[in-house]
mmCIF file of C-alpha atoms in Angstrom:
data_model
loop_
_atom_site.group_PDB
_atom_site.id
_atom_site.type_symbol
_atom_site.label_atom_id
_atom_site.label_comp_id
_atom_site.label_asym_id
_atom_site.label_seq_id
_atom_site.Cartn_x
_atom_site.Cartn_y
_atom_site.Cartn_z
ATOM 1 C CA MET A 1 152.437 103.020 95.410
ATOM 2 C CA LYS A 2 155.087 101.851 92.964
ATOM 3 C CA ALA A 3 153.053 98.763 92.072
ATOM 4 C CA LEU A 4 149.969 100.928 91.439
ATOM 5 C CA LEU A 5 151.985 103.276 89.250
ATOM 6 C CA ASP A 6 153.518 100.429 87.310
ATOM 7 C CA ARG A 7 150.109 98.886 86.626
ATOM 8 C CA ALA A 8 148.716 102.266 85.557
ATOM 9 C CA ARG A 9 151.622 102.819 83.190
ATOM 10 C CA THR A 10 151.114 99.409 81.607
ATOM 11 C CA PHE A 11 147.309 99.421 81.649
ATOM 12 C CA ARG A 12 146.937 99.828 77.897
ATOM 13 C CA THR A 13 149.194 96.850 77.298
ATOM 14 C CA ARG A 14 147.310 94.650 79.769
ATOM 15 C CA ILE A 15 143.903 95.017 78.111
ATOM 16 C CA ASP A 16 142.625 94.122 74.681
ATOM 17 C CA PHE A 17 142.563 97.727 73.525
ATOM 18 C CA ASP A 18 142.638 96.750 69.852
ATOM 19 C CA SER A 19 139.250 94.984 70.134
ATOM 20 C CA GLY A 20 137.578 98.408 70.057
ATOM 21 C CA GLU A 21 135.717 97.950 73.374
ATOM 22 C CA TYR A 22 137.656 100.728 75.069
ATOM 23 C CA ARG A 23 137.548 103.033 72.057
ATOM 24 C CA LYS A 24 133.767 102.705 71.987
ATOM 25 C CA LEU A 25 133.608 104.064 75.553
ATOM 26 C CA ALA A 26 134.533 107.479 74.178
ATOM 27 C CA GLU A 27 131.180 107.615 72.393
ATOM 28 C CA GLY A 28 129.260 107.776 75.673
ATOM 29 C CA GLN A 29 128.232 105.842 78.743
ATOM 30 C CA TYR A 30 125.083 103.798 79.201
ATOM 31 C CA PRO A 31 125.314 102.287 82.676
ATOM 32 C CA GLU A 32 122.685 99.841 83.834
ATOM 33 C CA ALA A 33 122.689 101.027 87.446
ATOM 34 C CA LEU A 34 123.806 103.637 89.916
ATOM 35 C CA PHE A 35 125.828 101.855 92.598
ATOM 36 C CA ILE A 36 126.057 103.730 95.914
ATOM 37 C CA THR A 37 128.568 102.277 98.311
ATOM 38 C CA CYS A 38 131.264 103.084 100.847
ATOM 39 C CA SER A 39 134.691 104.498 99.987
ATOM 40 C CA ASP A 40 136.236 101.527 101.828
ATOM 41 C CA SER A 41 139.121 100.136 99.777
ATOM 42 C CA ARG A 42 137.906 96.556 100.349
ATOM 43 C CA VAL A 43 134.593 97.213 98.568
ATOM 44 C CA ILE A 44 135.098 97.165 94.796
ATOM 45 C CA PRO A 45 131.793 97.420 92.916
ATOM 46 C CA ALA A 46 133.139 96.169 89.572
ATOM 47 C CA LEU A 47 134.819 93.201 91.250
ATOM 48 C CA ILE A 48 131.690 92.276 93.220
ATOM 49 C CA THR A 49 129.311 92.632 90.259
ATOM 50 C CA GLY A 50 131.676 91.585 87.494
ATOM 51 C CA ALA A 51 130.785 94.837 85.716
ATOM 52 C CA ARG A 52 132.696 95.880 82.618
ATOM 53 C CA PRO A 53 133.674 99.511 81.978
ATOM 54 C CA GLY A 54 130.567 101.563 81.292
ATOM 55 C CA GLU A 55 128.106 99.203 83.054
ATOM 56 C CA ILE A 56 127.786 100.880 86.477
ATOM 57 C CA PHE A 57 127.792 104.508 87.570
ATOM 58 C CA GLU A 58 129.389 104.758 90.998
ATOM 59 C CA LEU A 59 128.800 107.018 93.986
ATOM 60 C CA ARG A 60 131.154 106.334 96.871
ATOM 61 C CA ASN A 61 131.556 108.046 100.229
ATOM 62 C CA ALA A 62 132.227 107.206 103.853
ATOM 63 C CA GLY A 63 129.353 105.003 105.017
ATOM 64 C CA ASN A 64 127.409 104.984 101.714
ATOM 65 C CA ILE A 65 125.318 107.896 102.997
ATOM 66 C CA VAL A 66 122.649 109.613 100.907
ATOM 67 C CA PRO A 67 121.935 113.128 102.230
ATOM 68 C CA PRO A 68 118.167 113.766 102.207
ATOM 69 C CA TYR A 69 116.937 115.901 99.346
ATOM 70 C CA GLY A 70 117.041 119.672 99.855
ATOM 71 C CA ARG A 71 119.953 119.941 102.256
ATOM 72 C CA PRO A 72 121.563 123.394 101.856
ATOM 73 C CA GLY A 73 124.792 123.709 99.935
ATOM 74 C CA ALA A 74 126.262 121.833 97.033
ATOM 75 C CA SER A 75 126.280 118.056 97.272
ATOM 76 C CA GLY A 76 128.222 115.648 95.127
ATOM 77 C CA GLU A 77 125.754 112.951 96.131
ATOM 78 C CA ALA A 78 122.710 114.961 94.992
ATOM 79 C CA ALA A 79 124.472 115.889 91.752
ATOM 80 C CA THR A 80 125.401 112.266 91.026
ATOM 81 C CA ILE A 81 121.871 110.990 91.730
ATOM 82 C CA GLU A 82 120.378 113.726 89.578
ATOM 83 C CA TYR A 83 122.763 113.048 86.700
ATOM 84 C CA ALA A 84 122.233 109.279 86.890
ATOM 85 C CA LEU A 85 118.465 109.715 86.606
ATOM 86 C CA GLU A 86 118.039 112.716 84.344
ATOM 87 C CA VAL A 87 120.939 112.290 81.936
ATOM 88 C CA LEU A 88 121.950 108.631 82.035
ATOM 89 C CA GLY A 89 118.431 107.280 82.605
ATOM 90 C CA VAL A 90 119.449 104.502 84.990
ATOM 91 C CA GLN A 91 116.584 102.237 85.976
ATOM 92 C CA ASP A 92 118.170 100.623 89.009
ATOM 93 C CA ILE A 93 119.903 102.071 92.082
ATOM 94 C CA VAL A 94 121.817 99.849 94.485
ATOM 95 C CA VAL A 95 122.758 100.986 97.982
ATOM 96 C CA CYS A 96 125.437 98.594 99.206
ATOM 97 C CA GLY A 97 126.668 98.613 102.772
ATOM 98 C CA HIS A 98 129.339 96.284 104.069
ATOM 99 C CA SER A 99 130.659 94.483 107.109
ATOM 100 C CA HIS A 100 133.511 95.878 109.225
ATOM 101 C CA CYS A 101 132.642 99.434 108.108
ATOM 102 C CA GLY A 102 134.726 102.106 109.842
ATOM 103 C CA ALA A 103 132.017 104.733 109.526
ATOM 104 C CA MET A 104 129.378 102.475 111.100
ATOM 105 C CA GLY A 105 131.885 101.402 113.740
ATOM 106 C CA ALA A 106 132.518 105.033 114.721
ATOM 107 C CA LEU A 107 128.781 105.626 115.056
ATOM 108 C CA LYS A 108 128.286 102.439 117.105
ATOM 109 C CA SER A 109 131.156 103.123 119.488
ATOM 110 C CA GLY A 110 130.370 106.822 119.848
ATOM 111 C CA ASP A 111 133.978 107.698 119.077
ATOM 112 C CA ASP A 112 135.162 111.239 119.764
ATOM 113 C CA LEU A 113 135.626 112.613 116.256
ATOM 114 C CA SER A 114 136.594 116.148 117.224
ATOM 115 C CA ARG A 115 139.956 115.779 115.476
ATOM 116 C CA LEU A 116 138.064 114.690 112.327
ATOM 117 C CA PRO A 117 135.474 117.473 112.010
ATOM 118 C CA GLY A 118 134.655 116.641 108.403
ATOM 119 C CA VAL A 119 133.995 112.988 109.237
ATOM 120 C CA ASP A 120 131.979 113.972 112.300
ATOM 121 C CA ALA A 121 129.767 116.354 110.301
ATOM 122 C CA TRP A 122 129.271 113.754 107.575
ATOM 123 C CA LEU A 123 128.297 110.937 109.973
ATOM 124 C CA ARG A 124 125.890 113.311 111.724
ATOM 125 C CA ILE A 125 123.659 112.929 108.635
ATOM 126 C CA ALA A 126 123.163 109.212 109.314
ATOM 127 C CA ARG A 127 123.203 109.203 113.132
ATOM 128 C CA PRO A 128 119.582 110.243 113.955
ATOM 129 C CA GLU A 129 117.869 107.564 111.872
ATOM 130 C CA LEU A 130 120.354 104.917 113.050
ATOM 131 C CA THR A 131 120.039 105.719 116.765
ATOM 132 C CA PRO A 132 117.578 102.879 117.587
ATOM 133 C CA VAL A 133 119.861 100.302 115.908
ATOM 134 C CA LEU A 134 122.988 101.792 117.496
ATOM 135 C CA GLN A 135 121.433 101.359 120.934
ATOM 136 C CA THR A 136 120.352 97.715 120.456
ATOM 137 C CA ALA A 137 122.948 96.164 118.107
ATOM 138 C CA PRO A 138 125.384 93.761 119.772
ATOM 139 C CA ASP A 139 129.075 94.618 119.938
ATOM 140 C CA ASP A 140 130.075 92.655 116.861
ATOM 141 C CA PRO A 141 133.056 93.975 114.871
ATOM 142 C CA SER A 142 131.369 93.072 111.589
ATOM 143 C CA LEU A 143 128.383 95.324 112.537
ATOM 144 C CA PRO A 144 125.747 93.591 110.392
ATOM 145 C CA GLU A 145 122.734 95.132 112.136
ATOM 146 C CA VAL A 146 124.165 98.644 111.971
ATOM 147 C CA SER A 147 125.329 98.442 108.343
ATOM 148 C CA GLN A 148 122.103 96.806 107.196
ATOM 149 C CA GLY A 149 120.015 99.336 109.088
ATOM 150 C CA ASN A 150 122.005 102.081 107.424
ATOM 151 C CA VAL A 151 121.257 100.622 103.985
ATOM 152 C CA VAL A 152 117.524 100.696 104.776
ATOM 153 C CA ASN A 153 117.807 104.313 105.962
ATOM 154 C CA GLN A 154 119.714 105.420 102.875
ATOM 155 C CA LEU A 155 117.095 103.851 100.613
ATOM 156 C CA ALA A 156 114.536 105.916 102.514
ATOM 157 C CA ALA A 157 116.688 109.019 101.989
ATOM 158 C CA LEU A 158 116.771 108.289 98.257
ATOM 159 C CA ARG A 159 112.991 108.301 98.195
ATOM 160 C CA THR A 160 113.043 111.961 99.334
ATOM 161 C CA TYR A 161 114.423 112.941 95.887
ATOM 162 C CA PRO A 162 111.586 114.028 93.585
ATOM 163 C CA GLY A 163 113.177 112.346 90.563
ATOM 164 C CA VAL A 164 113.412 109.076 92.472
ATOM 165 C CA ARG A 165 109.812 109.274 93.722
ATOM 166 C CA GLN A 166 108.409 110.059 90.287
ATOM 167 C CA ARG A 167 110.221 107.156 88.673
ATOM 168 C CA LEU A 168 109.257 104.749 91.442
ATOM 169 C CA ASP A 169 105.606 105.809 91.099
ATOM 170 C CA THR A 170 105.642 105.146 87.369
ATOM 171 C CA GLY A 171 107.633 101.934 87.537
ATOM 172 C CA ARG A 172 110.702 103.346 85.782
ATOM 173 C CA LEU A 173 113.071 102.806 88.700
ATOM 174 C CA ARG A 174 113.911 99.964 91.074
ATOM 175 C CA LEU A 175 115.781 100.381 94.376
ATOM 176 C CA HIS A 176 117.979 97.579 95.775
ATOM 177 C CA GLY A 177 119.567 97.181 99.184
ATOM 178 C CA TRP A 178 122.689 95.047 99.450
ATOM 179 C CA TYR A 179 125.048 94.110 102.269
ATOM 180 C CA TYR A 180 128.505 92.830 101.345
ATOM 181 C CA GLU A 181 130.290 90.638 103.867
ATOM 182 C CA VAL A 182 133.986 91.397 103.478
ATOM 183 C CA ASP A 183 135.316 88.264 105.176
ATOM 184 C CA THR A 184 133.077 85.790 103.280
ATOM 185 C CA ALA A 185 132.380 87.634 99.981
ATOM 186 C CA PHE A 186 128.651 86.909 100.401
ATOM 187 C CA VAL A 187 126.249 89.524 99.066
ATOM 188 C CA TYR A 188 122.981 89.775 101.003
ATOM 189 C CA GLU A 189 119.963 91.296 99.278
ATOM 190 C CA LEU A 190 117.168 93.173 101.055
ATOM 191 C CA GLY A 191 113.829 91.457 100.535
ATOM 192 C CA ASP A 192 110.332 92.896 100.567
ATOM 193 C CA ASP A 193 109.954 91.596 104.120
ATOM 194 C CA GLY A 194 112.809 93.781 105.346
ATOM 195 C CA ASP A 195 115.294 90.951 105.833
ATOM 196 C CA PHE A 196 118.673 90.589 104.148
ATOM 197 C CA ARG A 197 119.339 87.183 102.579
ATOM 198 C CA VAL A 198 122.009 85.520 100.482
ATOM 199 C CA HIS A 199 120.590 84.286 97.202
ATOM 200 C CA ALA A 200 121.775 80.955 95.907
ATOM 201 C CA ALA A 201 124.179 81.171 92.968
#
């Protein structure tokens, strides 16, 4: 923690604050995309994409789960999606899953999560749609089939949001499915054929 604190305390001295780039951020944000990914500390959207401050609007939670539209109660996910579309006007949404995901691993192994009731309730959102993959995926610690299947399911959940549907229908929004491989740093992109592939640099 000391190293994190030290870097936070010296942040202003480690960047080119005098160039005006950071001052301009106070005028507003105009991100190019909403990036939905896992809370996992190994997945860093700005590092993966090379994004500068202000370029991506992030939504992070355990397992990069998008609750279907209309679930009762307040939802930070629904609020973030709504704000990204209606206020920020993003034209691209990325759902990025990753290898070695603890949330997907818990679903695959059927772990007893009774001592983690919040986690259990959260993962219950993703479990029904993932059940076919959970039953057939091999026991691979990187869990590619499970994590990639989850990305596909969360893109489907996004399409339940009226704002997403309307923009897709009028060509004002594009959805992207990504799978980040932690141990290789490869980013796989979901194609129209339903397969994830690495695109040549």
